Short mmCIF file of C-alpha atoms in Angstrom, two decimals:
data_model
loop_
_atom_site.label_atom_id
_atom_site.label_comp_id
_atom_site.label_asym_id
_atom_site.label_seq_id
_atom_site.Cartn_x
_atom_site.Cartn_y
_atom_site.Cartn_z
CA UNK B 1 -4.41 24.79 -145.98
CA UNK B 2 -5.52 28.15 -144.57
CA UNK B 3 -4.01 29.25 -141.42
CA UNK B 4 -6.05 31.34 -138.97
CA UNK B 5 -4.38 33.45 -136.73
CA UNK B 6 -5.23 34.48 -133.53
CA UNK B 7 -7.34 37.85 -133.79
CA UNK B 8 -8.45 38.04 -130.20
CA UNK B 9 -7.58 40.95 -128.23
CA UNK B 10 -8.79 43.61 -125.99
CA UNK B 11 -10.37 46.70 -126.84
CA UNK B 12 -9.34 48.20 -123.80
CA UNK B 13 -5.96 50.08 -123.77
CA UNK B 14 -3.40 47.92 -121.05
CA UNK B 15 -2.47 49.63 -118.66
CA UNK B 16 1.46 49.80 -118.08
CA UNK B 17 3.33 47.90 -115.36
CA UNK B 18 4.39 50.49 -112.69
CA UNK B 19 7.41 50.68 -110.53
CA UNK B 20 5.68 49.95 -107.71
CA UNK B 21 3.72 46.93 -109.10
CA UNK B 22 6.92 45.69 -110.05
CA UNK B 23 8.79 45.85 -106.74
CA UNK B 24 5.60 44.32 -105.07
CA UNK B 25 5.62 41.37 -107.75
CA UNK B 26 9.38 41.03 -106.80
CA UNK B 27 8.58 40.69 -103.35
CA UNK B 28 6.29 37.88 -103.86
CA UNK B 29 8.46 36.09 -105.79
CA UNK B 30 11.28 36.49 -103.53
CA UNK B 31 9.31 35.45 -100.50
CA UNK B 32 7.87 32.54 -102.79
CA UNK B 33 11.23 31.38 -103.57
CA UNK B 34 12.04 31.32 -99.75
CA UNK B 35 9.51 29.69 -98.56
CA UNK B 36 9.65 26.70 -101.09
CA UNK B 37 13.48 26.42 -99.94
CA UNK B 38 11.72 26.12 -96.26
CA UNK B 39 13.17 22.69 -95.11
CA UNK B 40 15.98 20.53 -93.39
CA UNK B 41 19.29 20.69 -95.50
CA UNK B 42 22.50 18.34 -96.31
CA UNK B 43 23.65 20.64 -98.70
CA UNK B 44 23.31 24.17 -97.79
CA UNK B 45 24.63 26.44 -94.70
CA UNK B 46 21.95 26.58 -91.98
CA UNK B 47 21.89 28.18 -88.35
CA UNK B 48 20.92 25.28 -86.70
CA UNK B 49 22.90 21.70 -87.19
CA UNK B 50 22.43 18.11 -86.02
CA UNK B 51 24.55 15.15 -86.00
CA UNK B 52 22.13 12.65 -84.83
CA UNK B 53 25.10 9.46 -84.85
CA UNK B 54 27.73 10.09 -83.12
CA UNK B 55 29.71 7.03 -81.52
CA UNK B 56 32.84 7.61 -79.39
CA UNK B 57 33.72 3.91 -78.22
CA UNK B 58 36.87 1.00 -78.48
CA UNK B 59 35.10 -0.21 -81.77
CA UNK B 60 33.89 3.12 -83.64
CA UNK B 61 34.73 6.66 -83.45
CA UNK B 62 33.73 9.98 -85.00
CA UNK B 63 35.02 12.86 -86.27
CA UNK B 64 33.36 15.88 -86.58
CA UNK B 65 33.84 18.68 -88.84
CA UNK B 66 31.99 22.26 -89.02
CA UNK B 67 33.08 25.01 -91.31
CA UNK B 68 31.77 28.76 -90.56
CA UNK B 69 30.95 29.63 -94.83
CA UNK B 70 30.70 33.35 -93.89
CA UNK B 71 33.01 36.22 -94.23
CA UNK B 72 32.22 37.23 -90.32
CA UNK B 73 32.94 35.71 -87.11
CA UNK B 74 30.33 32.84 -86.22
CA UNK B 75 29.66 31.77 -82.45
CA UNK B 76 27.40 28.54 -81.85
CA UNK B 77 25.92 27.11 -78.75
CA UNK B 78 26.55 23.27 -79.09
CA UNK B 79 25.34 20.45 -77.19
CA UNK B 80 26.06 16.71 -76.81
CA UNK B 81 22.80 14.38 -75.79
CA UNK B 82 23.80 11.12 -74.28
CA UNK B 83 21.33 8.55 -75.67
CA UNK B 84 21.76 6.45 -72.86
CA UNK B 85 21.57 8.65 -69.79
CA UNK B 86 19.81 11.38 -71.56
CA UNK B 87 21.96 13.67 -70.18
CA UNK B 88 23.92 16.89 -71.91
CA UNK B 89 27.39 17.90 -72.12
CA UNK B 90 27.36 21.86 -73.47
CA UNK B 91 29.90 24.06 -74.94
CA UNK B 92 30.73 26.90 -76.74
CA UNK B 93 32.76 27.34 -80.39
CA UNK B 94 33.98 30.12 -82.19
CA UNK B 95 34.90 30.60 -85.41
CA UNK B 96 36.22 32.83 -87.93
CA UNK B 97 35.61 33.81 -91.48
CA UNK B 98 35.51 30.71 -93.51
CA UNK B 99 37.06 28.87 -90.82
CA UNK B 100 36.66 24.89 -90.68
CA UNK B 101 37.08 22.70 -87.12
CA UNK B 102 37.35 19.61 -86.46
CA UNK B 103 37.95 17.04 -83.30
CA UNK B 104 37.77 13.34 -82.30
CA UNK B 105 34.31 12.93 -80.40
CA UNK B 106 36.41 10.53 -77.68
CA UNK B 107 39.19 13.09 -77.38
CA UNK B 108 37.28 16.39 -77.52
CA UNK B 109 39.42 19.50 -78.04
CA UNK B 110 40.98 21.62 -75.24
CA UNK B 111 41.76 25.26 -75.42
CA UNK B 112 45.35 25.56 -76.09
CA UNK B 113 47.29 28.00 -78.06
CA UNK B 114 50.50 25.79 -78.53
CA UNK B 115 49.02 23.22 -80.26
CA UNK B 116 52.05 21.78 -82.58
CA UNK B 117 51.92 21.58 -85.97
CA UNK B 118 50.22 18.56 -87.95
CA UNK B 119 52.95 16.34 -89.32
CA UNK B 120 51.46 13.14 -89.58
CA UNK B 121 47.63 11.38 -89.70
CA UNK B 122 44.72 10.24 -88.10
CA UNK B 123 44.26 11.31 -83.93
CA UNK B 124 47.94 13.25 -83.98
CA UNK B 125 46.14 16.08 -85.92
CA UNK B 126 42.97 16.16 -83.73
CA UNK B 127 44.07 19.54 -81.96
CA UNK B 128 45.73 21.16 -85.22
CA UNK B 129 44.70 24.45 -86.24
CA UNK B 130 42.89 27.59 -84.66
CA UNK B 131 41.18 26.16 -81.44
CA UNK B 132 37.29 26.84 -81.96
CA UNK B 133 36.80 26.19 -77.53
CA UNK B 134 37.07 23.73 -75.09
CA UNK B 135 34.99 20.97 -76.87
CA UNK B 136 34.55 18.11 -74.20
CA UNK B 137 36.13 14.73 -74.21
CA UNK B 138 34.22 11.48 -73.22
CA UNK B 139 35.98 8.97 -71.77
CA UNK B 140 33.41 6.04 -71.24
CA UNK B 141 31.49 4.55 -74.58
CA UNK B 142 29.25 7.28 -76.07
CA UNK B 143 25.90 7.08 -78.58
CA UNK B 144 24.12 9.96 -79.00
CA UNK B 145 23.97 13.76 -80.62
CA UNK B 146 25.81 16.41 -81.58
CA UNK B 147 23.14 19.88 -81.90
CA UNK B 148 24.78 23.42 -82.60
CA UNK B 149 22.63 26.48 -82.57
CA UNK B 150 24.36 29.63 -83.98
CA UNK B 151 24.39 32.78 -81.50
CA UNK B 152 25.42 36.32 -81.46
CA UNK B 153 28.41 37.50 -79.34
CA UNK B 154 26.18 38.18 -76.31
CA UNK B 155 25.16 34.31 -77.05
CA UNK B 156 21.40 35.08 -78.28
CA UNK B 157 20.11 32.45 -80.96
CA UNK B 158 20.40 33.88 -84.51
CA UNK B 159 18.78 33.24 -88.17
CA UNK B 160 22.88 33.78 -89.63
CA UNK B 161 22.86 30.46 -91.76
CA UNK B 162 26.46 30.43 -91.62
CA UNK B 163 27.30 26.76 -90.63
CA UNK B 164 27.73 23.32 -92.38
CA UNK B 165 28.99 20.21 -90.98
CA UNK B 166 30.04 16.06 -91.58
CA UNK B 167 30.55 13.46 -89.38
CA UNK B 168 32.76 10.47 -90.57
CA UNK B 169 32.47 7.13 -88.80
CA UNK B 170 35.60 5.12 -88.22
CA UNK B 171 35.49 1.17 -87.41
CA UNK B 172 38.95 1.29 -85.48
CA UNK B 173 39.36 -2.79 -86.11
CA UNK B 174 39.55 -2.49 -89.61
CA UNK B 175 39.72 0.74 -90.32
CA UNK B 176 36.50 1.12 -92.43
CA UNK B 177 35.16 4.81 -92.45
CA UNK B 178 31.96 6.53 -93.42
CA UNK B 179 30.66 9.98 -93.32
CA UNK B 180 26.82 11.77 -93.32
CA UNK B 181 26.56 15.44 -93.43
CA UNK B 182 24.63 16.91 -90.42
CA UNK B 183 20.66 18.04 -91.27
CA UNK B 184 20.73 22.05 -91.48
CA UNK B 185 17.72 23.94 -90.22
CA UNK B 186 17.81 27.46 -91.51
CA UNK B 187 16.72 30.11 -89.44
CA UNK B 188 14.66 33.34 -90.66
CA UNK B 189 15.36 37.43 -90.01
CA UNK B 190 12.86 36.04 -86.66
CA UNK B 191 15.15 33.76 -85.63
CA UNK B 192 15.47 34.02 -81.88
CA UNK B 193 12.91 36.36 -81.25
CA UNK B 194 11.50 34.11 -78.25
CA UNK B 195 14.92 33.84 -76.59
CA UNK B 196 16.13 30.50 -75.75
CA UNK B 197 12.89 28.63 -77.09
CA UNK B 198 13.23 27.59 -81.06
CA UNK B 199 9.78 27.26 -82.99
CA UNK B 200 10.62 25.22 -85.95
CA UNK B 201 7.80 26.59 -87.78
CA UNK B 202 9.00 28.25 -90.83
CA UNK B 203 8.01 26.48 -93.90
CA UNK B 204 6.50 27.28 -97.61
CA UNK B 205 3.18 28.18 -96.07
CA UNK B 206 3.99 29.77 -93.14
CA UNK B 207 6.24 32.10 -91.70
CA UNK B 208 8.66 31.28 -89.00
CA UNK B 209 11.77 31.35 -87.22
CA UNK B 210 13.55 28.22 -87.76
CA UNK B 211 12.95 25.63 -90.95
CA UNK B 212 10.29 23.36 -89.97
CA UNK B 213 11.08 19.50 -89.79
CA UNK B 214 9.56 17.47 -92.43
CA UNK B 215 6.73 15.42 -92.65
CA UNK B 216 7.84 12.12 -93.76
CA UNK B 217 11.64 10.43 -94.70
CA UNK B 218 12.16 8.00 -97.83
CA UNK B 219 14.99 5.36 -97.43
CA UNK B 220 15.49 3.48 -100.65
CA UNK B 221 17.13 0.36 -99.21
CA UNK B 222 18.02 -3.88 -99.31
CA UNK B 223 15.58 -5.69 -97.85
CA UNK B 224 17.26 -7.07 -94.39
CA UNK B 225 18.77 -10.48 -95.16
CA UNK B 226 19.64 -9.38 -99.05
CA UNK B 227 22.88 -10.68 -100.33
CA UNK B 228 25.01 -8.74 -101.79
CA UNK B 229 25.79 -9.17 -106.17
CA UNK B 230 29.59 -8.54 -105.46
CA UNK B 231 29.84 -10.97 -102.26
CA UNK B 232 27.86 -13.51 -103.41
CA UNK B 233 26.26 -16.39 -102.06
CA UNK B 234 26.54 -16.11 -97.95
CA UNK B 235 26.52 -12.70 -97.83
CA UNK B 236 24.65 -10.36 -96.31
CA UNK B 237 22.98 -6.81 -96.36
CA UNK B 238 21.38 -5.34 -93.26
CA UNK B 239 20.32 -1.38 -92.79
CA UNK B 240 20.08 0.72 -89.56
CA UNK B 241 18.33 4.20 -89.08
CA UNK B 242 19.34 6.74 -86.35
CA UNK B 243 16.37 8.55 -85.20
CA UNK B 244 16.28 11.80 -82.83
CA UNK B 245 12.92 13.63 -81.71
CA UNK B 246 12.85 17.37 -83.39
CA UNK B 247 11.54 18.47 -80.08
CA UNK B 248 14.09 18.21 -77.68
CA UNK B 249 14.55 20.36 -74.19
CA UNK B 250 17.86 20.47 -73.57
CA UNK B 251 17.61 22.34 -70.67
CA UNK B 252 15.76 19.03 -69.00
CA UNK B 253 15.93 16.12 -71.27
CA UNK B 254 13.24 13.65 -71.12
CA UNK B 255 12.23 12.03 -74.22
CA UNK B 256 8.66 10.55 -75.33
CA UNK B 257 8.02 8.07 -77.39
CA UNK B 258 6.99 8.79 -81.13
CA UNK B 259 5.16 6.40 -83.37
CA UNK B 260 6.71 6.16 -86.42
CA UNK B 261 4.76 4.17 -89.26
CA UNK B 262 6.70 2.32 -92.04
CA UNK B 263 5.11 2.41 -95.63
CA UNK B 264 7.62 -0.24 -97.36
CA UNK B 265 7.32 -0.79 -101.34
CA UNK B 266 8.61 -3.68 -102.98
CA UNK B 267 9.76 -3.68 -106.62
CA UNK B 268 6.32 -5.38 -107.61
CA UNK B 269 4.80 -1.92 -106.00
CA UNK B 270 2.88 -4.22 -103.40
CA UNK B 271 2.95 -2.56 -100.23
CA UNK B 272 3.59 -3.30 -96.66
CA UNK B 273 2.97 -1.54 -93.20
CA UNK B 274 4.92 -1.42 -90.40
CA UNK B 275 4.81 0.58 -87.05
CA UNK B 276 7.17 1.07 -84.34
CA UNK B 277 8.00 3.50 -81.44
CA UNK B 278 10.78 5.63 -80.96
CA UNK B 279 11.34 6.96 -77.50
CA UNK B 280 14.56 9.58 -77.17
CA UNK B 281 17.59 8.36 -79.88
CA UNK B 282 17.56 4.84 -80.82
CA UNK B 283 19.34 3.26 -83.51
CA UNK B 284 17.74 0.05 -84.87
CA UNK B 285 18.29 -2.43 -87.32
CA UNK B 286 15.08 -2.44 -90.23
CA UNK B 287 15.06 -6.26 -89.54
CA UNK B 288 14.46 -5.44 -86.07
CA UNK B 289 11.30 -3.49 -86.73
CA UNK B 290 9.09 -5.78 -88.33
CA UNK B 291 8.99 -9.00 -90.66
CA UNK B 292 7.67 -6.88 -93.26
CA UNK B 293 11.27 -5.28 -93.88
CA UNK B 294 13.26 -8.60 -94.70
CA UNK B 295 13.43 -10.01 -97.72
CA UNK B 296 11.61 -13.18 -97.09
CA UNK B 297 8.27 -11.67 -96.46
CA UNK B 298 9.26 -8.45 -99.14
CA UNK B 299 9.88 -11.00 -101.81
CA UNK B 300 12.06 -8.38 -103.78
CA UNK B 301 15.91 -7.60 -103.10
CA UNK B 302 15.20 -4.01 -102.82
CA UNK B 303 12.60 -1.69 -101.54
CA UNK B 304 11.29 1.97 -100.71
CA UNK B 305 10.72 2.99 -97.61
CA UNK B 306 8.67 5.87 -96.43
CA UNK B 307 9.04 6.73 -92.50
CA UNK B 308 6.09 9.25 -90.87
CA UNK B 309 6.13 10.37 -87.54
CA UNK B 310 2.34 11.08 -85.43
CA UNK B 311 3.18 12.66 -82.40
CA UNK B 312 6.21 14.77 -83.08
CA UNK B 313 8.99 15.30 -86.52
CA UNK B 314 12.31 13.35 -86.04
CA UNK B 315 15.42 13.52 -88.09
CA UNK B 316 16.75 10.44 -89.62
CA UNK B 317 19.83 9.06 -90.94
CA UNK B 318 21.33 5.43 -92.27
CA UNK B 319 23.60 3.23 -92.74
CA UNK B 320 23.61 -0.02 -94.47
CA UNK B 321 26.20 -2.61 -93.22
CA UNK B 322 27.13 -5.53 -95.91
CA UNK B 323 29.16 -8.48 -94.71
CA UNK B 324 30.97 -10.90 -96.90
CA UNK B 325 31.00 -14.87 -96.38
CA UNK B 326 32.97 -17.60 -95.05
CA UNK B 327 34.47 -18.14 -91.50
CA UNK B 328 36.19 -14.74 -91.36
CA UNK B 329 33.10 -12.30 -92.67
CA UNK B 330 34.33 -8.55 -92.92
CA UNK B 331 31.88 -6.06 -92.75
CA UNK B 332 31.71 -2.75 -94.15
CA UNK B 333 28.83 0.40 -94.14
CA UNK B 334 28.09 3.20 -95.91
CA UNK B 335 26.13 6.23 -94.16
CA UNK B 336 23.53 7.64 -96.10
CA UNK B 337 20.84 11.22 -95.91
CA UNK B 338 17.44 10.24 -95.94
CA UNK B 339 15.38 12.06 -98.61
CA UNK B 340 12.98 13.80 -97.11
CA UNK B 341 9.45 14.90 -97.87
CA UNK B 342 6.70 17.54 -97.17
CA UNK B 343 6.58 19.66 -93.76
CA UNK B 344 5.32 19.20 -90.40
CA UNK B 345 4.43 23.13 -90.36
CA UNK B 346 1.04 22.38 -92.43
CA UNK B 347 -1.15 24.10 -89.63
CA UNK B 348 -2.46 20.90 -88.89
CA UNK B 349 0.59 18.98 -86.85
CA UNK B 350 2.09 20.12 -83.32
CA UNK B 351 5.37 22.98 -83.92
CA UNK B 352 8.55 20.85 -82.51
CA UNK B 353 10.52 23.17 -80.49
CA UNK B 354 14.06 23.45 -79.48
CA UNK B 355 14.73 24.79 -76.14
CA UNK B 356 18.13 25.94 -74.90
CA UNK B 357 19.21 25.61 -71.43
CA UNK B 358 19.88 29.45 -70.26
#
């Protein structure tokens, strides 16, 4: 067997890479690298967070956590959005290098500097620590938001991608507990540039000031009505989504309604449709939404769904309850991200925008 090589080549002498041509390719890769990261976040810092469950009630409770990651002082404007009344409760935290907070969404966290010493567990340490504020309290039942926007010291949005955050869910009747991380919007060296009003419009295609929301959300979930293997016979699996708007004016709140249309595959890869509207925050049960979503009509256990906004981009979360049989049932849930896909900054769909009250 005779092996060829390849003879091909140019008779023209190459011309060597310069310095310049290789800090201009560096650019481009860097900016190509930044761009593709150009999306909502669970797992990275970001300068713009949202909690979009948080309960503060007599049968479930949150907690809520946010770390600044950096080695300077971080400042963030935050805001709680009543889902009910649609009205909002602002504040103010501070915190320094690498510092974590937490509080008890029901008990809030006043400003005091002789806050004793945690010695024991659950609400007792809700104050312990460095004092970020005075995070407010809510004494009636409460479903809505949590959104924190990091600032400068004079209290002017910044791109400083300094924050993470969690939320854990407590059933206070049986003590069950489950946590989400908040959704992390980045924001860009622009960040703030128009004040109080926040473009999300940064993505891989086009440059921006804060990460854009994304196109579509993929739940891989029970069908409602499943039974769970471990439970057994009488069981039952059901599976709730949280949904906010990604435009929000929080200096007058007044949500719209947003279609939001359900592509559901079943393990045979036959697929269902589904559409419903979302108007402000709502949480809602998938059985709720259609027949397609229950496991009579699915015909398969399990499914895939795929969740598209029209009008405007939302941010989603879950949480899929199970419940055992027999005449005492005890439920528990798990909270679960939403995998998320594509980008509503395509140049085709409406920017959302955040705006700030001043």
């Amino acid at each position: 067997m005779r092996i060829i090589k390849d003879k091909l080549r140019s008779d023209t002498p190459r011309s060597r890479p310069t310095a310049a041509r290789l800090c201009a390719l560096a650019l481009l890769i860097v900016q190509a690298a930044g761009r593709a990261a150009a999306q909502p976040t669970t797992e990275a810092t970001a300068s713009i967070l949202v909690f979009p469950k948080v309960l503060a009630s007599a049968a479930r409770e949150t907690l809520i956590q946010i770390t600044n990651t950096s080695n300077s002082l971080a400042l963030a404007r935050c805001f709680y959005v009543n889902a009910a009344s649609s009205t909002v409760s602002a504040f103010t935290i501070t915190l320094t290098r690498q510092q974590p907070t937490h509080w008890v969404a029901s008990l809030g966290r006043p400003l005091d500097p002789t806050d004793p010493q945690c010695s024991s567990t659950s609400n007792a340490c809700n104050a312990a620590g460095l004092d970020p504020g005075s995070v407010p309290a809510f004494a009636a039942d409460f479903q809505g938001e949590l959104l924190c926007v990091q600032v400068s010291a004079s209290g002017e949005p910044i791109g400083g991608n300094s924050l993470s955050g969690q939320a854990t869910l407590t059933d206070l009747n049986t003590g069950d507990i489950t946590q989400y991380s908040a959704v992390g919007l980045k924001g860009t060296a622009f960040a703030g540039s128009t004040g109080n009003t926040l473009p999300l419009d940064n993505s891989q295609f086009i440059s921006g000031q804060y990460d854009a929301c994304p196109n579509s959300w993929n739940l891989n979930h029970f069908a409602a009505g499943a039974v769970d293997d471990l439970a057994g016979a009488g069981s039952d699996v059901q599976t709730e989504i949280t949904v906010i708007p990604c435009t929000q004016d929080l200096s007058g709140f007044a949500p719209t309604g947003i279609t939001l249309q359900f592509s559901i595959t079943n393990e045979f890869e036959q697929l269902f449709m589904a559409t419903t509207i979302a108007t402000g925050l709502v949480t809602v049960s998938l059985a709720s939404i259609d027949a397609g979503l229950t496991l009579a009509n699915l015909g398969t256990p399990t499914a895939r769904t795929q969740i598209t906004p029209t009008e405007q981009g939302v941010i989603i979360v879950g949480e899929e309850i199970r419940t055992s049989p027999g005449p005492g049932p005890i439920s528990t849930s798990a909270a679960v991200n939403l995998h998320h896909e594509g980008t509503r900054r395509n140049g085709v769909a409406p920017i959302d925008v955040i705006v700030l009250p001043n």
